[in-house]
Amino acid sequence: MRKSLLLLSIVAITTAFIVSGIYLAEVQKGTSAVYSELKNLCDEFVTGIEGDVENIKEVISDYTYSFSFSSNKLSEFVAGLQNRIEGQDFYIVLNSGDQVDAFGYYKLVPGSFFPLDERKEPWFLKAREFSENVYISCIYLERGKLYVDISFDIGNIEGVLRVTRIPLNSATKYLTKKERYGMVLTDKDFVVIASNDYQKGSKVPALEKVSEGLNKFDSGDTWLVKKLSISGQTLSTAFYVNKDIIESQKKKLRERYTLWVLILIALEMLFYIFIIRRRYVITIEEKEESSKSIIVPIISLFVALGIIAVLILIFGENPLYGIREMFSYAFLSRAGLSETLNKAVPITIDAFGLAIAFYAGLWNIGMEGQFYLGAIGAVWISVFLIPGAPVWIYFIIIPLFSILMGAIWGLIPGFLKVRFGVNEILSTLMFNYVAIRIVDYLVYGPWKSSSVRNFPLSDPIPVKLPKIPGTDVHVGIFLLPVIALLLWFVFQKTTLGFKWKAIRLNNRAARYAGMNPRRFLLLAMVISGAFGGLSGAIHMMGAQYVLQSHFSPGYGYTAIIVAWLSGLNPCGIMISGPLLAGLFVGNARLELLMKFPVAVSSFFQGIVLLTLLVGGFLQRYHVKVIPRTGKVKQHV
């Protein structure tokens, strides 16, 4: 006993040390990455600002040399320059103190307030020193965009041209590339231009001592100083990484790895209890009468959301913000709700079809392929078989032909099941990939649109479902309650529904009662596939319009979760379909906002399906943990 506890303690401490080492390595790696990124950004910014200023200088120089100066043409010169450079104030200060802009000549009158005597301003004096060169007066940030004020000595007229608020587009692009960085720039003192901590014009402590390279100061910020050489001027540019950003990153890493330590130690304790000590055993007993309450799927869904929240925390983001953003965008925003309802149409129709197969005891995993075949049928009949037909004909013939295509795709694995005993899970799953490759062949080959050269697309179908006024949702959504009521009637009020249920519960007993299970199982697969074909047609007419490679993000697979979440209840499918579609849309929102990988969306859906399966298992079986001395019927 003592040796086992000692071993467990050593393993736990070792785990903590290993994870701590990984944490420190990640911190060092992240900090180094920030510094490296800072250097690269600094180089890009320097290149951008030098390019912007050189372009401005070139425009001014070329225009100045090509212009024929005279005292009565100075206003014309300023006006012409305004048409060549984007800026705010354009004017010339002559050596006499007089000023000229695009609207006229203003003589300096001693004692007058206008025009001001600007001959003693630094930009005027510096421009004289930088004769025949652009002098940068200052660079500043305003509303997220960088601007420069410049002055230029025009020797032809013995005056200095001044232009203010010229945008630096390339430099702005690089500076605003990363929000974590700030920048300072001046020719004499370090004046803050963009910062989270300092206001424009304030002095940064200890920056006078900064040399090339990375340095740390009392403020805790990290600075990188670069020298710019522009038009003969040497400007110092200091980029910094705010200490709060680094600390925030370290805090996220600490939370993530602390959670991992707790999870690993908990797993080690379970391993010790059940494997090493073998004090307890898990027993599984089938319930005499299993409940079909809708509460269990709902609880399973909330458990899945809890697991997703933990994973968001492990990814280093705020889980409450992530879950709230998922649902608020998918169900409370106009754009998100429209996208949710449009995605809910194919998902829910597919789930209706799967409910038929599952209700009969068949595992139809091929709804994705049947959905693809429905889309193929919609394009085939409307674009290639009967092009140019009246619109009302298409509204009838496209769904019917797609239903036929989906039914055939469900008939093949159904026949293999009832005739040769081929497992329908494997056959339907493989048929999904066959359908996807058929679409690839068509859009890259004979069906590729001649009007689009670089993209594998078919020509669009000639008919579109109308939108609900004031929304982007197509009218195909009104088909969902009709199908739900029809399926409910079939399941609950018809002999066909009774026979499907009897075959699912006890195939042998149904056969002894005079039923033909093969016939009804084949019928269930055909009807299930037909719903997939209908789903593909509605989606093509309402949202997709053209056939393209991998146009489905996995509607057929999501429909499996919807069918299980509803407990095969058609009315429950009406609720769980839009709910899972919203989760689909919300996951895509997280990918955008939190920079999650694309695979996270499928990962979250897998978590939902797993919790539903576990919930269904617990609904059917008693799971107990008892001391090993007790007698058990079955143990794992």
XYZ file of C-alpha atoms in Angstrom, residues 5-624:
620
model
C 1.077 5.530 -2.794
C 4.750 6.454 -3.046
C 4.762 5.419 -6.700
C 1.594 7.435 -7.337
C 3.131 10.495 -5.657
C 6.305 10.180 -7.702
C 4.306 9.882 -10.929
C 2.149 12.905 -10.018
C 5.163 15.038 -9.127
C 6.951 13.928 -12.290
C 3.902 14.834 -14.338
C 3.758 18.266 -12.733
C 7.456 18.831 -13.429
C 7.150 17.684 -17.050
C 4.139 19.895 -17.709
C 5.847 22.799 -15.932
C 8.894 22.317 -18.143
C 6.671 22.315 -21.225
C 5.006 25.490 -19.902
C 8.348 27.266 -19.427
C 9.466 26.165 -22.882
C 6.217 27.488 -24.363
C 6.661 30.810 -22.533
C 10.208 31.152 -23.830
C 9.116 30.111 -27.309
C 6.214 32.573 -27.268
C 8.390 35.429 -26.000
C 11.057 34.715 -28.614
C 8.377 34.588 -31.274
C 7.083 37.993 -30.156
C 10.579 39.494 -30.324
C 11.205 37.941 -33.730
C 7.870 39.182 -34.970
C 8.688 42.626 -33.587
C 11.955 42.730 -35.521
C 10.254 41.665 -38.733
C 7.485 44.204 -38.253
C 10.024 46.935 -37.602
C 11.893 46.120 -40.803
C 8.634 46.068 -42.773
C 7.582 49.397 -41.311
C 10.915 51.033 -42.043
C 10.664 49.826 -45.632
C 7.110 51.103 -45.882
C 7.782 54.575 -44.522
C 10.908 55.019 -46.624
C 8.969 54.007 -49.724
C 6.084 56.377 -48.931
C 8.355 59.372 -48.302
C 10.453 58.671 -51.401
C 7.276 58.579 -53.505
C 6.171 61.926 -52.081
C 9.610 63.409 -52.705
C 9.628 62.131 -56.281
C 6.224 63.634 -57.059
C 7.177 67.031 -55.602
C 10.588 67.104 -57.266
C 9.308 66.130 -60.703
C 6.472 68.631 -60.553
C 8.753 71.430 -59.268
C 11.364 70.939 -61.976
C 8.745 70.788 -64.733
C 6.882 73.916 -63.597
C 7.739 77.359 -64.995
C 7.824 79.578 -61.926
C 6.866 83.233 -61.806
C 5.386 85.407 -59.078
C 1.908 85.295 -60.599
C 1.867 81.497 -61.038
C 2.543 80.383 -57.479
C -1.151 79.782 -56.719
C -1.350 77.673 -59.861
C 1.666 75.678 -58.674
C 0.071 74.958 -55.273
C -3.235 74.005 -56.900
C -1.472 71.632 -59.287
C 0.362 69.977 -56.415
C -2.924 69.435 -54.568
C -4.102 67.364 -57.523
C -0.992 65.154 -57.316
C -0.646 64.551 -53.565
C -3.276 63.749 -50.969
C -2.927 66.131 -48.022
C -4.643 68.781 -45.923
C -2.770 72.141 -45.994
C -0.743 73.260 -49.030
C 0.987 76.624 -48.935
C 4.300 78.383 -49.636
C 6.092 80.684 -47.173
C 8.349 83.098 -49.038
C 11.574 84.555 -47.603
C 9.702 87.841 -47.165
C 7.167 86.111 -44.868
C 4.369 86.360 -47.421
C 2.292 83.242 -48.040
C 0.721 81.702 -51.143
C -1.876 78.947 -51.355
C -4.163 77.664 -54.120
C -6.552 80.579 -53.644
C -4.257 83.566 -53.639
C -1.325 85.625 -52.328
C -1.262 86.846 -48.707
C 1.162 89.635 -47.817
C 2.765 89.693 -44.391
C 1.795 92.889 -42.568
C 3.796 93.606 -39.371
C 1.542 93.472 -36.324
C -1.170 91.572 -38.176
C -2.463 88.176 -37.036
C -2.770 86.805 -40.599
C -0.764 85.530 -42.168
C 1.436 84.348 -39.311
C 5.171 84.817 -39.661
C 6.390 81.220 -39.926
C 9.957 81.947 -40.987
C 11.235 81.040 -37.508
C 9.396 77.734 -37.376
C 11.681 74.634 -37.199
C 10.240 73.148 -40.374
C 11.103 76.366 -42.309
C 14.657 76.551 -40.978
C 15.284 72.803 -41.417
C 14.009 72.900 -44.986
C 16.640 75.557 -45.722
C 19.327 73.213 -44.380
C 17.980 70.312 -46.489
C 18.057 72.368 -49.671
C 16.515 70.538 -52.637
C 15.382 67.713 -50.356
C 12.161 66.882 -48.550
C 12.309 67.596 -44.837
C 10.098 65.444 -42.575
C 8.611 67.709 -39.947
C 6.740 65.012 -38.017
C 4.988 61.701 -38.402
C 1.903 61.031 -36.327
C -0.978 58.628 -35.915
C -4.568 59.750 -36.162
C -7.526 57.349 -35.985
C -5.413 54.373 -36.845
C -3.642 55.932 -39.823
C -0.161 57.423 -40.132
C 0.391 60.893 -41.589
C 3.465 62.990 -42.326
C 4.028 66.752 -42.446
C 6.791 67.779 -44.845
C 8.486 70.948 -46.061
C 10.519 71.510 -49.226
C 12.880 74.312 -50.182
C 11.920 75.686 -53.604
C 15.055 77.462 -54.700
C 13.405 78.905 -57.839
C 11.284 81.331 -55.810
C 13.232 81.606 -52.553
C 10.488 80.047 -50.491
C 9.538 76.880 -48.638
C 6.597 74.670 -49.559
C 4.700 73.116 -46.628
C 2.235 70.205 -46.924
C 0.523 68.688 -43.877
C -1.334 65.461 -43.188
C -0.066 63.389 -46.105
C -1.165 59.749 -45.536
C 1.526 57.069 -45.306
C -0.438 54.134 -46.648
C 2.289 51.461 -46.739
C 3.625 52.354 -43.307
C 0.101 52.351 -41.859
C -0.480 48.848 -43.206
C 2.579 47.530 -41.400
C 2.050 49.488 -38.197
C -1.569 48.402 -37.746
C -0.708 44.824 -38.646
C -0.323 43.836 -34.997
C -2.301 45.539 -32.227
C 0.161 44.505 -29.529
C 2.858 46.910 -30.758
C 3.382 50.647 -30.483
C 5.835 52.949 -32.238
C 7.694 56.192 -31.580
C 9.459 58.346 -34.147
C 11.235 61.695 -34.206
C 14.436 63.308 -35.442
C 15.672 64.595 -32.065
C 13.709 63.315 -29.090
C 11.691 60.165 -28.708
C 8.139 61.366 -29.194
C 5.349 58.830 -28.882
C 3.347 58.472 -32.066
C 1.358 55.275 -31.377
C 1.117 53.764 -27.921
C -1.243 52.110 -25.486
C 0.352 53.835 -22.481
C 1.591 57.244 -23.600
C -0.062 60.177 -25.293
C 1.235 61.893 -28.417
C 4.124 64.216 -27.620
C 5.040 62.700 -24.250
C 8.581 61.571 -23.452
C 9.302 57.903 -22.759
C 11.552 57.367 -19.687
C 15.133 56.238 -20.292
C 14.756 56.059 -24.059
C 17.642 58.468 -24.527
C 19.904 55.562 -23.510
C 18.466 53.059 -25.959
C 20.933 51.562 -28.395
C 20.450 49.134 -31.264
C 18.852 45.867 -30.155
C 16.446 44.739 -27.468
C 16.603 46.417 -24.073
C 14.517 46.251 -20.902
C 13.696 49.256 -18.731
C 12.007 49.929 -15.400
C 8.645 50.173 -17.145
C 8.906 46.486 -18.033
C 8.286 47.086 -21.722
C 10.604 45.720 -24.382
C 11.972 48.139 -26.947
C 13.570 47.717 -30.324
C 15.259 50.758 -31.821
C 15.937 51.217 -35.524
C 17.522 54.044 -37.490
C 15.831 55.427 -40.588
C 17.716 57.248 -43.273
C 15.245 59.247 -45.353
C 16.197 62.069 -47.654
C 19.454 62.647 -45.800
C 17.808 62.667 -42.361
C 18.456 60.170 -39.612
C 15.304 59.363 -37.678
C 15.124 57.075 -34.661
C 12.181 54.675 -34.563
C 11.467 52.692 -31.416
C 8.981 49.826 -31.409
C 7.856 48.293 -28.146
C 5.938 45.302 -26.846
C 3.674 46.262 -23.984
C 4.385 44.264 -20.821
C 0.671 43.676 -20.235
C 0.479 41.761 -23.514
C 3.328 39.454 -22.492
C 1.823 38.934 -19.025
C -1.570 38.183 -20.555
C -0.003 35.522 -22.762
C 1.802 33.996 -19.799
C -1.435 33.973 -17.773
C -3.271 32.101 -20.542
C -0.459 29.550 -20.727
C -0.481 29.130 -16.935
C -4.232 28.497 -16.908
C -3.965 26.042 -19.789
C -1.144 23.970 -18.310
C -2.572 24.051 -14.787
C -5.726 22.512 -16.208
C -3.660 19.864 -17.974
C -1.824 19.022 -14.727
C -5.115 18.581 -12.859
C -6.561 16.388 -15.635
C -3.461 14.185 -15.789
C -3.273 13.785 -12.009
C -6.992 12.880 -11.909
C -6.418 10.240 -14.595
C -3.452 8.871 -12.653
C -5.581 8.557 -9.509
C -8.278 6.689 -11.447
C -5.618 4.431 -12.916
C -4.290 3.773 -9.404
C -7.726 2.975 -7.970
C -9.062 0.773 -10.757
C -5.925 -0.780 -12.259
C -3.140 -0.870 -9.664
C -5.118 -1.371 -6.464
C -8.073 -3.047 -8.198
C -10.264 -2.027 -5.269
C -13.347 -1.295 -7.384
C -14.953 -2.635 -10.534
C -17.380 -1.034 -12.983
C -20.555 -3.046 -13.589
C -22.968 -2.637 -16.492
C -26.523 -3.971 -16.240
C -29.259 -3.479 -18.812
C -32.345 -1.762 -17.495
C -35.538 -3.756 -17.586
C -37.407 -0.769 -19.003
C -35.333 2.026 -20.509
C -36.663 5.572 -20.512
C -37.154 7.588 -23.710
C -37.227 10.980 -22.022
C -36.090 13.995 -24.038
C -34.344 15.244 -20.885
C -31.326 12.974 -21.400
C -30.384 14.383 -24.863
C -30.816 17.910 -23.512
C -28.538 17.148 -20.555
C -26.058 15.546 -22.972
C -26.051 18.724 -25.046
C -25.296 20.862 -21.989
C -22.503 18.479 -20.995
C -21.090 18.852 -24.520
C -21.197 22.646 -24.179
C -19.352 22.319 -20.859
C -16.638 20.226 -22.500
C -16.420 22.748 -25.353
C -16.022 25.535 -22.775
C -13.133 23.646 -21.146
C -11.491 23.164 -24.543
C -11.853 26.876 -25.303
C -10.115 27.542 -21.976
C -7.334 25.107 -22.915
C -6.924 27.003 -26.195
C -6.227 30.077 -24.067
C -9.488 31.966 -24.627
C -12.364 33.054 -22.399
C -14.920 30.191 -22.445
C -17.880 32.329 -21.347
C -17.158 34.840 -24.079
C -16.739 32.031 -26.611
C -20.047 30.279 -25.773
C -21.898 33.604 -25.631
C -20.478 34.706 -28.966
C -21.410 31.374 -30.560
C -25.082 31.642 -29.644
C -25.522 35.417 -29.849
C -24.209 35.508 -33.413
C -26.022 32.370 -34.577
C -29.439 33.221 -33.108
C -29.561 36.940 -32.229
C -27.857 38.679 -35.157
C -29.669 39.104 -38.456
C -26.833 37.769 -40.603
C -26.101 34.878 -38.255
C -29.759 33.877 -37.896
C -30.255 33.896 -41.675
C -27.204 31.695 -42.106
C -28.407 29.386 -39.325
C -31.861 28.900 -40.862
C -30.476 28.346 -44.366
C -28.114 25.677 -43.034
C -30.901 24.196 -40.918
C -32.952 23.312 -44.025
C -30.609 20.640 -45.498
C -29.523 19.425 -42.050
C -33.108 18.960 -40.848
C -34.373 17.293 -44.046
C -31.392 14.927 -43.915
C -32.212 14.190 -40.266
C -35.801 13.334 -41.225
C -34.453 10.807 -43.709
C -32.047 9.333 -41.162
C -34.846 9.060 -38.595
C -36.690 6.700 -40.981
C -33.670 4.420 -41.363
C -32.853 4.508 -37.644
C -36.517 3.904 -36.752
C -36.386 0.718 -38.834
C -33.145 -0.371 -37.193
C -30.770 0.521 -40.045
C -27.585 2.540 -39.568
C -27.621 4.787 -42.607
C -24.333 6.728 -42.400
C -24.538 7.618 -46.117
C -26.796 10.669 -45.957
C -23.913 12.882 -47.049
C -23.566 10.912 -50.287
C -27.334 10.870 -50.867
C -27.328 14.654 -50.370
C -24.587 14.958 -53.008
C -26.582 12.796 -55.436
C -29.602 15.056 -54.970
C -27.467 18.072 -55.875
C -26.111 16.237 -58.931
C -29.659 15.434 -59.998
C -30.744 19.078 -59.662
C -27.972 20.275 -61.983
C -28.275 17.356 -64.388
C -32.009 17.711 -65.063
C -32.101 21.534 -65.189
C -28.840 22.399 -66.955
C -28.208 19.416 -69.240
C -31.349 17.307 -69.788
C -34.089 19.932 -70.214
C -32.454 23.379 -70.492
C -34.715 26.287 -71.351
C -37.913 24.846 -69.844
C -40.484 27.097 -68.118
C -39.653 28.006 -64.539
C -42.705 26.278 -63.054
C -41.598 23.022 -64.680
C -38.261 23.236 -62.864
C -39.944 23.707 -59.484
C -41.608 20.328 -60.025
C -39.086 18.294 -61.978
C -35.901 19.218 -60.043
C -37.110 17.918 -56.629
C -38.633 14.786 -58.197
C -35.490 13.908 -60.156
C -33.254 14.575 -57.131
C -35.500 12.387 -54.966
C -35.053 9.614 -57.539
C -31.263 10.033 -57.521
C -31.094 9.917 -53.720
C -33.425 6.921 -53.586
C -31.212 4.988 -56.005
C -28.155 5.837 -53.902
C -29.956 4.469 -50.833
C -31.286 1.443 -52.721
C -27.810 0.037 -53.484
C -26.539 -0.385 -49.872
C -30.052 -1.417 -48.825
C -30.053 -4.222 -51.399
C -26.556 -5.289 -50.331
C -27.809 -5.424 -46.741
C -30.945 -7.506 -47.267
C -29.576 -9.751 -50.039
C -25.979 -10.425 -48.970
C -25.905 -9.236 -45.362
C -23.348 -6.479 -46.055
C -22.975 -4.178 -43.079
C -24.845 -0.983 -43.977
C -22.540 1.186 -41.855
C -19.554 0.335 -44.046
C -21.389 0.379 -47.379
C -23.203 3.685 -46.822
C -20.067 5.332 -45.452
C -18.022 4.267 -48.487
C -20.744 5.460 -50.832
C -20.272 8.949 -49.380
C -16.746 9.112 -50.791
C -17.905 7.717 -54.122
C -20.516 10.496 -54.399
C -17.981 13.183 -53.490
C -15.560 11.909 -56.146
C -18.326 11.834 -58.745
C -18.939 15.531 -58.084
C -15.195 16.220 -58.365
C -15.064 14.431 -61.720
C -18.072 16.353 -63.058
C -17.009 19.861 -62.019
C -13.406 19.351 -63.121
C -14.465 17.591 -66.316
C -17.601 17.518 -68.483
C -19.743 19.829 -66.355
C -17.142 22.550 -65.765
C -18.566 25.950 -66.661
C -17.045 27.559 -69.735
C -17.684 31.021 -68.273
C -15.457 30.400 -65.226
C -11.938 29.335 -66.147
C -10.079 29.091 -62.868
C -12.711 27.519 -60.622
C -14.245 24.028 -60.803
C -17.909 25.018 -60.992
C -20.893 23.947 -63.028
C -23.236 26.371 -64.731
C -25.881 27.682 -62.295
C -29.297 26.081 -62.205
C -31.932 28.215 -63.971
C -34.290 28.585 -61.009
C -33.972 29.912 -57.463
C -36.286 29.616 -54.494
C -37.653 33.024 -53.433
C -36.523 34.615 -50.182
C -38.753 35.436 -47.256
C -39.368 39.212 -47.497
C -36.911 41.199 -45.385
C -34.567 38.249 -44.824
C -31.991 36.132 -46.650
C -33.805 32.892 -45.750
C -35.334 30.956 -48.646
C -38.881 29.581 -48.536
C -37.661 25.993 -48.439
C -37.729 26.311 -44.653
C -41.537 26.083 -44.722
C -41.176 22.496 -45.926
C -39.776 21.398 -42.548
C -42.988 21.449 -40.432
C -44.886 19.697 -43.253
C -42.370 16.844 -43.325
C -42.298 16.666 -39.504
C -46.076 16.231 -39.280
C -46.071 13.671 -42.094
C -43.347 11.577 -40.439
C -45.023 11.782 -37.049
C -48.224 10.462 -38.621
C -46.349 7.608 -40.333
C -44.482 6.608 -37.184
C -47.437 6.805 -34.817
C -50.587 6.164 -36.848
C -49.778 3.798 -39.709
C -49.031 0.088 -39.984
C -45.847 0.933 -41.891
C -44.481 2.773 -38.874
C -45.547 -0.058 -36.584
C -43.783 -2.650 -38.760
C -40.568 -0.600 -38.876
C -40.605 -0.361 -35.083
C -41.336 -4.082 -34.666
C -38.465 -5.015 -36.999
C -36.105 -2.725 -35.091
C -37.038 -4.143 -31.703
C -37.036 -7.829 -32.707
C -36.381 -8.845 -36.281
C -37.020 -12.538 -35.629
C -40.323 -11.961 -33.853
C -41.485 -9.708 -36.683
C -40.680 -12.451 -39.181
C -42.634 -15.040 -37.134
C -45.572 -12.585 -37.064
C -45.764 -12.782 -40.862
C -43.843 -9.641 -41.784
C -41.175 -9.530 -44.476
C -38.309 -7.651 -42.788
C -36.186 -7.529 -45.934
C -38.877 -5.727 -47.910
C -39.527 -3.137 -45.222
C -35.832 -2.580 -44.493
C -35.166 -2.005 -48.196
C -38.117 0.391 -48.341
C -36.752 2.309 -45.336
C -33.334 2.729 -47.002
C -34.914 3.878 -50.271
C -37.133 6.468 -48.552
C -34.208 7.596 -46.385
C -32.072 8.147 -49.489
C -34.963 9.957 -51.173
C -34.985 12.502 -48.350
C -31.264 13.050 -48.916
C -31.954 13.702 -52.593
C -34.738 16.159 -51.727
C -32.389 17.940 -49.344
C -29.777 18.313 -52.094
C -32.372 19.769 -54.496
C -33.707 22.308 -51.979
C -30.185 23.376 -51.067
C -29.207 23.848 -54.714
C -32.313 25.916 -55.484
C -32.237 27.927 -52.268
C -28.586 28.568 -51.400
C -25.931 26.823 -53.510
C -27.117 27.325 -57.154
C -23.934 25.796 -58.668
C -22.301 22.418 -58.231
C -18.735 22.576 -56.941
C -16.194 20.383 -55.216
C -16.851 19.751 -51.513
C -19.746 22.210 -51.387
C -21.192 20.493 -48.305
C -19.455 21.197 -44.973
C -20.840 17.905 -43.639
C -24.614 18.387 -43.542
C -25.237 14.638 -43.780
C -22.981 13.865 -40.828
C -24.434 16.675 -38.707
C -27.888 15.240 -39.424
C -26.864 12.056 -37.567
C -26.364 14.123 -34.413
C -29.691 15.882 -34.992
C -31.574 12.598 -35.337
C -30.039 11.176 -32.161
C -30.495 14.392 -30.197
C -34.231 14.337 -30.979
C -34.646 10.679 -30.036
C -35.990 10.007 -33.583
C -38.954 12.244 -32.796
C -39.866 14.270 -35.943
C -41.039 17.223 -33.856
C -37.803 17.059 -31.867
C -35.865 17.130 -35.137
C -37.611 20.430 -35.941
C -35.996 21.886 -32.811
C -32.607 20.169 -32.780
C -31.984 20.816 -36.511
C -31.778 24.626 -36.217
C -29.993 24.229 -32.863
C -27.174 22.160 -34.368
C -27.089 24.449 -37.435
C -26.586 27.354 -35.044
C -23.738 25.461 -33.405
C -22.284 24.999 -36.894
C -22.472 28.752 -37.561
C -21.223 29.611 -34.064
C -18.169 27.385 -34.486
C -17.314 29.192 -37.707
C -17.616 32.454 -35.777
C -15.105 31.202 -33.196
C -12.703 30.226 -35.973
C -12.842 33.830 -37.169
C -12.700 35.643 -33.823
C -10.381 33.366 -31.840
C -8.234 32.129 -34.755
C -9.142 28.501 -34.095
C -8.149 25.892 -36.695
C -10.830 24.877 -39.185
C -10.846 21.334 -37.744
C -12.150 22.657 -34.411
C -15.664 22.917 -35.854
C -15.752 19.196 -36.708
C -14.102 18.430 -33.365
C -16.881 20.214 -31.473
C -19.530 18.335 -33.460
C -17.806 15.072 -32.569
C -17.975 16.023 -28.888
C -21.728 16.622 -29.192
C -22.220 13.229 -30.874
C -20.065 11.479 -28.252
C -22.011 12.956 -25.333
C -25.290 11.974 -27.001
C -24.063 8.392 -27.406
C -22.937 8.277 -23.771
C -26.263 9.749 -22.674
C -28.155 7.145 -24.697
C -25.991 4.396 -23.211
C -26.667 5.583 -19.654
C -30.361 5.798 -20.515
C -30.355 2.092 -21.412
C -27.900 0.647 -18.874
C -27.159 0.876 -15.144
C -23.484 1.677 -14.582
C -22.242 1.051 -11.036
